[in-house]
């Protein structure tokens, strides 16, 4: 078994290379798991592969994510079958009458649902894609806008799931302000540079003040030429699911058939201590009652559309299982320990915050580990910061910014997978579209951490 060596990075490199070269995220993840199994098990790699597959299937987080995506799949199928989404899209015509307004509303809704990045990534994409379709906005642009905003706003607002978790890490390692980790987190908010820069870039993109570059520019040119906002490469079934129109599309739009389940989803999620499974389940129940009462669906439709919704999420669930296999192999190969050991000698003085951000961002992007990364590296970084005379709060914010960067960009991270599904695109398309903008935010953040490091130590 190979552990804590440079070879531990091979599975991650394999995933990224194969995914980009073949444009198949599933093939990339599968290749990465095979390479990891060979490193861990040698000639017995098949047994290692089977054991890791079983561990991934029994992972509680995978179970939780499977419930979330299944419930959302059912809810989206009900929205399509009942005409709720198309009604909402037609209703917005009275106050959203331009491309800029549709994108600005997308950004504002993502900010408003700051409580959890899963909640806003899934809800906003589902809500706004039909609205933006009217103005020739590529679905990849909608997904990019949502994902550029979802994790950054969650790490900036101190009442989100991200903030609560990170504040607990600070307190656990003895970094407090007025006796609490929450106080330390609030004090460090101005230094969560990636969150602020990504939010600003998202807003400028929504307002049309930033140009479309790279894959987004090519996608916009294709949409302008063909009028098709969905990306190339989708199957006929996926396209039909995304573009399905109800039979009564010509009737007066009733936005509350969409808004009531969505408000239920948000309200129940918040009231149950940010339990998105309970929120999603409540929204599904409310949707069934609404649509049966109005005869927009029959009992048979309820069951048939539930099956369609579950089947539509099959690809996402397979991605999650493979992604967690890769993460488990990274832990078994002790990749985090090797990265920390390799970079710790240069983590000193004024350079510490910038190096921590860079290491955490690259690691999170490459591995899909965000909260896990923070839990592993924070106990190493904070004492080191104190020892070399760097403000530990500043060093902690560098870790959290790096985690947010990874969540925003990682191909097989749960955030990208959920956001891509909500707007009907492939994760690889979404990742490649986001990279130029997230990369710009990352470079600005690195410069800001360099300045802050020298300013604090000096």
PDB file of N, CA, C and O in Angstrom, residues 67-129:
ATOM      1  N   UNK A  67     -31.097  11.096  -0.982  1.00  0.00           N
ATOM      2  CA  UNK A  67     -32.452  11.523  -0.612  1.00  0.00           C
ATOM      3  C   UNK A  67     -32.760  12.914  -1.149  1.00  0.00           C
ATOM      4  O   UNK A  67     -33.846  13.168  -1.688  1.00  0.00           O
ATOM      5  N   UNK A  68     -31.787  13.821  -1.009  1.00  0.00           N
ATOM      6  CA  UNK A  68     -31.995  15.196  -1.478  1.00  0.00           C
ATOM      7  C   UNK A  68     -32.238  15.229  -2.985  1.00  0.00           C
ATOM      8  O   UNK A  68     -33.207  15.837  -3.461  1.00  0.00           O
ATOM      9  N   UNK A  69     -31.374  14.573  -3.759  1.00  0.00           N
ATOM     10  CA  UNK A  69     -31.513  14.653  -5.217  1.00  0.00           C
ATOM     11  C   UNK A  69     -32.743  13.901  -5.711  1.00  0.00           C
ATOM     12  O   UNK A  69     -33.388  14.316  -6.682  1.00  0.00           O
ATOM     13  N   UNK A  70     -33.113  12.805  -5.047  1.00  0.00           N
ATOM     14  CA  UNK A  70     -34.330  12.081  -5.436  1.00  0.00           C
ATOM     15  C   UNK A  70     -35.563  12.952  -5.198  1.00  0.00           C
ATOM     16  O   UNK A  70     -36.449  13.062  -6.058  1.00  0.00           O
ATOM     17  N   UNK A  71     -35.625  13.575  -4.022  1.00  0.00           N
ATOM     18  CA  UNK A  71     -36.775  14.434  -3.713  1.00  0.00           C
ATOM     19  C   UNK A  71     -36.837  15.632  -4.658  1.00  0.00           C
ATOM     20  O   UNK A  71     -37.917  16.025  -5.115  1.00  0.00           O
ATOM     21  N   UNK A  72     -35.677  16.212  -4.972  1.00  0.00           N
ATOM     22  CA  UNK A  72     -35.664  17.322  -5.920  1.00  0.00           C
ATOM     23  C   UNK A  72     -36.038  16.850  -7.319  1.00  0.00           C
ATOM     24  O   UNK A  72     -36.709  17.563  -8.067  1.00  0.00           O
ATOM     25  N   UNK A  73     -35.595  15.649  -7.696  1.00  0.00           N
ATOM     26  CA  UNK A  73     -35.971  15.104  -8.996  1.00  0.00           C
ATOM     27  C   UNK A  73     -37.476  14.945  -9.114  1.00  0.00           C
ATOM     28  O   UNK A  73     -38.086  15.279 -10.142  1.00  0.00           O
ATOM     29  N   UNK A  74     -38.092  14.441  -8.047  1.00  0.00           N
ATOM     30  CA  UNK A  74     -39.552  14.282  -8.038  1.00  0.00           C
ATOM     31  C   UNK A  74     -40.238  15.643  -8.113  1.00  0.00           C
ATOM     32  O   UNK A  74     -41.199  15.837  -8.876  1.00  0.00           O
ATOM     33  N   UNK A  75     -39.746  16.600  -7.321  1.00  0.00           N
ATOM     34  CA  UNK A  75     -40.353  17.932  -7.299  1.00  0.00           C
ATOM     35  C   UNK A  75     -40.259  18.601  -8.671  1.00  0.00           C
ATOM     36  O   UNK A  75     -41.236  19.194  -9.161  1.00  0.00           O
ATOM     37  N   UNK A  76     -39.091  18.496  -9.317  1.00  0.00           N
ATOM     38  CA  UNK A  76     -38.918  19.093 -10.642  1.00  0.00           C
ATOM     39  C   UNK A  76     -39.836  18.428 -11.665  1.00  0.00           C
ATOM     40  O   UNK A  76     -40.423  19.099 -12.520  1.00  0.00           O
ATOM     41  N   UNK A  77     -39.975  17.113 -11.564  1.00  0.00           N
ATOM     42  CA  UNK A  77     -40.876  16.403 -12.479  1.00  0.00           C
ATOM     43  C   UNK A  77     -42.322  16.862 -12.277  1.00  0.00           C
ATOM     44  O   UNK A  77     -43.071  17.039 -13.252  1.00  0.00           O
ATOM     45  N   UNK A  78     -42.728  17.065 -11.022  1.00  0.00           N
ATOM     46  CA  UNK A  78     -44.080  17.577 -10.746  1.00  0.00           C
ATOM     47  C   UNK A  78     -44.247  18.996 -11.299  1.00  0.00           C
ATOM     48  O   UNK A  78     -45.302  19.337 -11.854  1.00  0.00           O
ATOM     49  N   UNK A  79     -43.214  19.832 -11.131  1.00  0.00           N
ATOM     50  CA  UNK A  79     -43.269  21.186 -11.676  1.00  0.00           C
ATOM     51  C   UNK A  79     -43.488  21.156 -13.192  1.00  0.00           C
ATOM     52  O   UNK A  79     -44.290  21.919 -13.736  1.00  0.00           O
ATOM     53  N   UNK A  80     -42.746  20.281 -13.869  1.00  0.00           N
ATOM     54  CA  UNK A  80     -42.857  20.205 -15.329  1.00  0.00           C
ATOM     55  C   UNK A  80     -44.222  19.683 -15.762  1.00  0.00           C
ATOM     56  O   UNK A  80     -44.855  20.237 -16.667  1.00  0.00           O
ATOM     57  N   UNK A  81     -44.666  18.603 -15.103  1.00  0.00           N
ATOM     58  CA  UNK A  81     -45.919  17.962 -15.514  1.00  0.00           C
ATOM     59  C   UNK A  81     -47.129  18.850 -15.248  1.00  0.00           C
ATOM     60  O   UNK A  81     -48.106  18.841 -16.013  1.00  0.00           O
ATOM     61  N   UNK A  82     -47.085  19.626 -14.166  1.00  0.00           N
ATOM     62  CA  UNK A  82     -48.223  20.469 -13.794  1.00  0.00           C
ATOM     63  C   UNK A  82     -48.201  21.827 -14.493  1.00  0.00           C
ATOM     64  O   UNK A  82     -49.193  22.554 -14.470  1.00  0.00           O
ATOM     65  N   UNK A  83     -47.058  22.170 -15.081  1.00  0.00           N
ATOM     66  CA  UNK A  83     -46.922  23.479 -15.716  1.00  0.00           C
ATOM     67  C   UNK A  83     -46.533  24.568 -14.750  1.00  0.00           C
ATOM     68  O   UNK A  83     -46.548  25.755 -15.091  1.00  0.00           O
ATOM     69  N   UNK A  84     -46.114  24.196 -13.517  1.00  0.00           N
ATOM     70  CA  UNK A  84     -45.794  25.202 -12.500  1.00  0.00           C
ATOM     71  C   UNK A  84     -44.611  26.071 -12.904  1.00  0.00           C
ATOM     72  O   UNK A  84     -44.625  27.291 -12.715  1.00  0.00           O
ATOM     73  N   UNK A  85     -43.559  25.450 -13.469  1.00  0.00           N
ATOM     74  CA  UNK A  85     -42.372  26.217 -13.847  1.00  0.00           C
ATOM     75  C   UNK A  85     -42.669  27.148 -15.015  1.00  0.00           C
ATOM     76  O   UNK A  85     -42.274  28.322 -15.019  1.00  0.00           O
ATOM     77  N   UNK A  86     -43.378  26.633 -16.032  1.00  0.00           N
ATOM     78  CA  UNK A  86     -43.690  27.493 -17.185  1.00  0.00           C
ATOM     79  C   UNK A  86     -44.643  28.616 -16.781  1.00  0.00           C
ATOM     80  O   UNK A  86     -44.549  29.738 -17.292  1.00  0.00           O
ATOM     81  N   UNK A  87     -45.554  28.341 -15.847  1.00  0.00           N
ATOM     82  CA  UNK A  87     -46.433  29.390 -15.318  1.00  0.00           C
ATOM     83  C   UNK A  87     -45.612  30.483 -14.647  1.00  0.00           C
ATOM     84  O   UNK A  87     -45.847  31.683 -14.848  1.00  0.00           O
ATOM     85  N   UNK A  88     -44.652  30.070 -13.819  1.00  0.00           N
ATOM     86  CA  UNK A  88     -43.804  31.030 -13.126  1.00  0.00           C
ATOM     87  C   UNK A  88     -43.007  31.862 -14.132  1.00  0.00           C
ATOM     88  O   UNK A  88     -42.893  33.079 -13.999  1.00  0.00           O
ATOM     89  N   UNK A  89     -42.478  31.194 -15.163  1.00  0.00           N
ATOM     90  CA  UNK A  89     -41.692  31.899 -16.179  1.00  0.00           C
ATOM     91  C   UNK A  89     -42.551  32.926 -16.915  1.00  0.00           C
ATOM     92  O   UNK A  89     -42.113  34.058 -17.162  1.00  0.00           O
ATOM     93  N   UNK A  90     -43.786  32.548 -17.253  1.00  0.00           N
ATOM     94  CA  UNK A  90     -44.666  33.492 -17.968  1.00  0.00           C
ATOM     95  C   UNK A  90     -45.114  34.621 -17.048  1.00  0.00           C
ATOM     96  O   UNK A  90     -45.271  35.763 -17.491  1.00  0.00           O
ATOM     97  N   UNK A  91     -45.309  34.308 -15.777  1.00  0.00           N
ATOM     98  CA  UNK A  91     -45.740  35.333 -14.816  1.00  0.00           C
ATOM     99  C   UNK A  91     -44.675  36.398 -14.625  1.00  0.00           C
ATOM    100  O   UNK A  91     -44.975  37.580 -14.450  1.00  0.00           O
ATOM    101  N   UNK A  92     -43.392  35.994 -14.646  1.00  0.00           N
ATOM    102  CA  UNK A  92     -42.307  36.953 -14.437  1.00  0.00           C
ATOM    103  C   UNK A  92     -42.182  37.954 -15.581  1.00  0.00           C
ATOM    104  O   UNK A  92     -41.469  38.952 -15.440  1.00  0.00           O
ATOM    105  N   UNK A  93     -42.862  37.704 -16.701  1.00  0.00           N
ATOM    106  CA  UNK A  93     -42.769  38.621 -17.844  1.00  0.00           C
ATOM    107  C   UNK A  93     -43.204  40.041 -17.478  1.00  0.00           C
ATOM    108  O   UNK A  93     -42.755  41.008 -18.095  1.00  0.00           O
ATOM    109  N   UNK A  94     -44.068  40.157 -16.464  1.00  0.00           N
ATOM    110  CA  UNK A  94     -44.571  41.495 -16.115  1.00  0.00           C
ATOM    111  C   UNK A  94     -43.518  42.369 -15.447  1.00  0.00           C
ATOM    112  O   UNK A  94     -43.644  43.589 -15.453  1.00  0.00           O
ATOM    113  N   UNK A  95     -42.475  41.763 -14.834  1.00  0.00           N
ATOM    114  CA  UNK A  95     -41.439  42.595 -14.222  1.00  0.00           C
ATOM    115  C   UNK A  95     -40.017  42.189 -14.637  1.00  0.00           C
ATOM    116  O   UNK A  95     -39.068  42.910 -14.359  1.00  0.00           O
ATOM    117  N   UNK A  96     -39.861  41.048 -15.288  1.00  0.00           N
ATOM    118  CA  UNK A  96     -38.563  40.670 -15.853  1.00  0.00           C
ATOM    119  C   UNK A  96     -38.722  40.688 -17.362  1.00  0.00           C
ATOM    120  O   UNK A  96     -39.265  39.766 -17.957  1.00  0.00           O
ATOM    121  N   UNK A  97     -38.272  41.767 -17.977  1.00  0.00           N
ATOM    122  CA  UNK A  97     -38.510  41.936 -19.412  1.00  0.00           C
ATOM    123  C   UNK A  97     -37.222  42.148 -20.208  1.00  0.00           C
ATOM    124  O   UNK A  97     -37.247  42.722 -21.288  1.00  0.00           O
ATOM    125  N   UNK A  98     -36.098  41.695 -19.625  1.00  0.00           N
ATOM    126  CA  UNK A  98     -34.837  41.824 -20.358  1.00  0.00           C
ATOM    127  C   UNK A  98     -33.868  40.758 -19.876  1.00  0.00           C
ATOM    128  O   UNK A  98     -34.030  40.186 -18.786  1.00  0.00           O
ATOM    129  N   UNK A  99     -32.854  40.531 -20.672  1.00  0.00           N
ATOM    130  CA  UNK A  99     -31.803  39.566 -20.314  1.00  0.00           C
ATOM    131  C   UNK A  99     -31.134  39.973 -19.005  1.00  0.00           C
ATOM    132  O   UNK A  99     -30.926  39.149 -18.108  1.00  0.00           O
ATOM    133  N   UNK A 100     -30.779  41.270 -18.893  1.00  0.00           N
ATOM    134  CA  UNK A 100     -30.082  41.737 -17.692  1.00  0.00           C
ATOM    135  C   UNK A 100     -30.918  41.516 -16.443  1.00  0.00           C
ATOM    136  O   UNK A 100     -30.405  41.057 -15.412  1.00  0.00           O
ATOM    137  N   UNK A 101     -32.213  41.827 -16.504  1.00  0.00           N
ATOM    138  CA  UNK A 101     -33.072  41.651 -15.332  1.00  0.00           C
ATOM    139  C   UNK A 101     -33.204  40.181 -14.954  1.00  0.00           C
ATOM    140  O   UNK A 101     -33.257  39.832 -13.771  1.00  0.00           O
ATOM    141  N   UNK A 102     -33.271  39.297 -15.950  1.00  0.00           N
ATOM    142  CA  UNK A 102     -33.394  37.867 -15.644  1.00  0.00           C
ATOM    143  C   UNK A 102     -32.139  37.354 -14.943  1.00  0.00           C
ATOM    144  O   UNK A 102     -32.220  36.562 -13.992  1.00  0.00           O
ATOM    145  N   UNK A 103     -30.974  37.814 -15.379  1.00  0.00           N
ATOM    146  CA  UNK A 103     -29.730  37.388 -14.748  1.00  0.00           C
ATOM    147  C   UNK A 103     -29.543  38.031 -13.375  1.00  0.00           C
ATOM    148  O   UNK A 103     -29.048  37.390 -12.437  1.00  0.00           O
ATOM    149  N   UNK A 104     -29.956  39.280 -13.245  1.00  0.00           N
ATOM    150  CA  UNK A 104     -29.853  39.961 -11.955  1.00  0.00           C
ATOM    151  C   UNK A 104     -30.757  39.289 -10.922  1.00  0.00           C
ATOM    152  O   UNK A 104     -30.370  39.101  -9.767  1.00  0.00           O
ATOM    153  N   UNK A 105     -31.970  38.909 -11.349  1.00  0.00           N
ATOM    154  CA  UNK A 105     -32.876  38.211 -10.440  1.00  0.00           C
ATOM    155  C   UNK A 105     -32.288  36.861 -10.026  1.00  0.00           C
ATOM    156  O   UNK A 105     -32.421  36.442  -8.867  1.00  0.00           O
ATOM    157  N   UNK A 106     -31.616  36.178 -10.950  1.00  0.00           N
ATOM    158  CA  UNK A 106     -30.952  34.913 -10.632  1.00  0.00           C
ATOM    159  C   UNK A 106     -29.906  35.125  -9.544  1.00  0.00           C
ATOM    160  O   UNK A 106     -29.838  34.368  -8.568  1.00  0.00           O
ATOM    161  N   UNK A 107     -29.101  36.169  -9.688  1.00  0.00           N
ATOM    162  CA  UNK A 107     -28.059  36.471  -8.702  1.00  0.00           C
ATOM    163  C   UNK A 107     -28.681  36.834  -7.349  1.00  0.00           C
ATOM    164  O   UNK A 107     -28.228  36.351  -6.298  1.00  0.00           O
ATOM    165  N   UNK A 108     -29.719  37.659  -7.371  1.00  0.00           N
ATOM    166  CA  UNK A 108     -30.355  38.098  -6.123  1.00  0.00           C
ATOM    167  C   UNK A 108     -31.004  36.932  -5.371  1.00  0.00           C
ATOM    168  O   UNK A 108     -30.917  36.856  -4.139  1.00  0.00           O
ATOM    169  N   UNK A 109     -31.655  36.028  -6.104  1.00  0.00           N
ATOM    170  CA  UNK A 109     -32.281  34.869  -5.458  1.00  0.00           C
ATOM    171  C   UNK A 109     -31.230  33.970  -4.818  1.00  0.00           C
ATOM    172  O   UNK A 109     -31.440  33.426  -3.727  1.00  0.00           O
ATOM    173  N   UNK A 110     -30.088  33.802  -5.487  1.00  0.00           N
ATOM    174  CA  UNK A 110     -29.015  32.976  -4.920  1.00  0.00           C
ATOM    175  C   UNK A 110     -28.485  33.600  -3.632  1.00  0.00           C
ATOM    176  O   UNK A 110     -28.214  32.891  -2.654  1.00  0.00           O
ATOM    177  N   UNK A 111     -28.351  34.929  -3.618  1.00  0.00           N
ATOM    178  CA  UNK A 111     -27.913  35.630  -2.409  1.00  0.00           C
ATOM    179  C   UNK A 111     -28.953  35.496  -1.301  1.00  0.00           C
ATOM    180  O   UNK A 111     -28.623  35.238  -0.137  1.00  0.00           O
ATOM    181  N   UNK A 112     -30.214  35.632  -1.668  1.00  0.00           N
ATOM    182  CA  UNK A 112     -31.292  35.587  -0.664  1.00  0.00           C
ATOM    183  C   UNK A 112     -31.370  34.231   0.032  1.00  0.00           C
ATOM    184  O   UNK A 112     -31.716  34.151   1.217  1.00  0.00           O
ATOM    185  N   UNK A 113     -31.018  33.159  -0.677  1.00  0.00           N
ATOM    186  CA  UNK A 113     -31.077  31.813  -0.097  1.00  0.00           C
ATOM    187  C   UNK A 113     -29.697  31.419   0.438  1.00  0.00           C
ATOM    188  O   UNK A 113     -29.213  30.313   0.205  1.00  0.00           O
ATOM    189  N   UNK A 114     -29.079  32.335   1.189  1.00  0.00           N
ATOM    190  CA  UNK A 114     -27.708  32.151   1.665  1.00  0.00           C
ATOM    191  C   UNK A 114     -27.566  31.041   2.677  1.00  0.00           C
ATOM    192  O   UNK A 114     -26.456  30.562   2.956  1.00  0.00           O
ATOM    193  N   UNK A 115     -28.662  30.593   3.268  1.00  0.00           N
ATOM    194  CA  UNK A 115     -28.613  29.686   4.414  1.00  0.00           C
ATOM    195  C   UNK A 115     -27.820  28.419   4.120  1.00  0.00           C
ATOM    196  O   UNK A 115     -27.163  27.857   4.981  1.00  0.00           O
ATOM    197  N   UNK A 116     -27.841  27.952   2.848  1.00  0.00           N
ATOM    198  CA  UNK A 116     -27.132  26.719   2.502  1.00  0.00           C
ATOM    199  C   UNK A 116     -26.857  26.698   1.010  1.00  0.00           C
ATOM    200  O   UNK A 116     -27.733  27.046   0.205  1.00  0.00           O
ATOM    201  N   UNK A 117     -25.649  26.281   0.620  1.00  0.00           N
ATOM    202  CA  UNK A 117     -25.303  26.316  -0.799  1.00  0.00           C
ATOM    203  C   UNK A 117     -26.035  25.244  -1.603  1.00  0.00           C
ATOM    204  O   UNK A 117     -26.255  25.398  -2.796  1.00  0.00           O
ATOM    205  N   UNK A 118     -26.438  24.135  -0.971  1.00  0.00           N
ATOM    206  CA  UNK A 118     -27.260  23.146  -1.679  1.00  0.00           C
ATOM    207  C   UNK A 118     -28.629  23.744  -1.996  1.00  0.00           C
ATOM    208  O   UNK A 118     -29.164  23.576  -3.092  1.00  0.00           O
ATOM    209  N   UNK A 119     -29.183  24.436  -1.001  1.00  0.00           N
ATOM    210  CA  UNK A 119     -30.523  24.999  -1.154  1.00  0.00           C
ATOM    211  C   UNK A 119     -30.575  25.996  -2.301  1.00  0.00           C
ATOM    212  O   UNK A 119     -31.446  25.911  -3.183  1.00  0.00           O
ATOM    213  N   UNK A 120     -29.624  26.935  -2.340  1.00  0.00           N
ATOM    214  CA  UNK A 120     -29.717  27.932  -3.412  1.00  0.00           C
ATOM    215  C   UNK A 120     -29.299  27.360  -4.768  1.00  0.00           C
ATOM    216  O   UNK A 120     -29.862  27.717  -5.798  1.00  0.00           O
ATOM    217  N   UNK A 121     -28.331  26.444  -4.785  1.00  0.00           N
ATOM    218  CA  UNK A 121     -27.901  25.867  -6.058  1.00  0.00           C
ATOM    219  C   UNK A 121     -29.035  25.103  -6.734  1.00  0.00           C
ATOM    220  O   UNK A 121     -29.237  25.196  -7.954  1.00  0.00           O
ATOM    221  N   UNK A 122     -29.792  24.354  -5.952  1.00  0.00           N
ATOM    222  CA  UNK A 122     -30.890  23.570  -6.520  1.00  0.00           C
ATOM    223  C   UNK A 122     -32.124  24.421  -6.810  1.00  0.00           C
ATOM    224  O   UNK A 122     -32.744  24.299  -7.862  1.00  0.00           O
ATOM    225  N   UNK A 123     -32.471  25.292  -5.881  1.00  0.00           N
ATOM    226  CA  UNK A 123     -33.719  26.043  -5.995  1.00  0.00           C
ATOM    227  C   UNK A 123     -33.659  27.113  -7.079  1.00  0.00           C
ATOM    228  O   UNK A 123     -34.582  27.238  -7.891  1.00  0.00           O
ATOM    229  N   UNK A 124     -32.582  27.886  -7.118  1.00  0.00           N
ATOM    230  CA  UNK A 124     -32.513  29.010  -8.052  1.00  0.00           C
ATOM    231  C   UNK A 124     -32.404  28.525  -9.493  1.00  0.00           C
ATOM    232  O   UNK A 124     -33.059  29.053 -10.397  1.00  0.00           O
ATOM    233  N   UNK A 125     -31.589  27.493  -9.717  1.00  0.00           N
ATOM    234  CA  UNK A 125     -31.488  26.955 -11.068  1.00  0.00           C
ATOM    235  C   UNK A 125     -32.832  26.473 -11.584  1.00  0.00           C
ATOM    236  O   UNK A 125     -33.232  26.758 -12.725  1.00  0.00           O
ATOM    237  N   UNK A 126     -33.546  25.741 -10.743  1.00  0.00           N
ATOM    238  CA  UNK A 126     -34.872  25.235 -11.117  1.00  0.00           C
ATOM    239  C   UNK A 126     -35.842  26.376 -11.374  1.00  0.00           C
ATOM    240  O   UNK A 126     -36.650  26.318 -12.303  1.00  0.00           O
ATOM    241  N   UNK A 127     -35.762  27.436 -10.563  1.00  0.00           N
ATOM    242  CA  UNK A 127     -36.703  28.553 -10.666  1.00  0.00           C
ATOM    243  C   UNK A 127     -36.488  29.398 -11.916  1.00  0.00           C
ATOM    244  O   UNK A 127     -37.442  29.820 -12.569  1.00  0.00           O
ATOM    245  N   UNK A 128     -35.217  29.647 -12.238  1.00  0.00           N
ATOM    246  CA  UNK A 128     -34.911  30.698 -13.211  1.00  0.00           C
ATOM    247  C   UNK A 128     -34.590  30.221 -14.628  1.00  0.00           C
ATOM    248  O   UNK A 128     -34.572  31.030 -15.558  1.00  0.00           O
ATOM    249  N   UNK A 129     -34.355  28.937 -14.837  1.00  0.00           N
ATOM    250  CA  UNK A 129     -33.876  28.518 -16.159  1.00  0.00           C
ATOM    251  C   UNK A 129     -34.894  28.784 -17.269  1.00  0.00           C
ATOM    252  O   UNK A 129     -34.519  29.152 -18.389  1.00  0.00           O
TER     253      UNK A 129
END
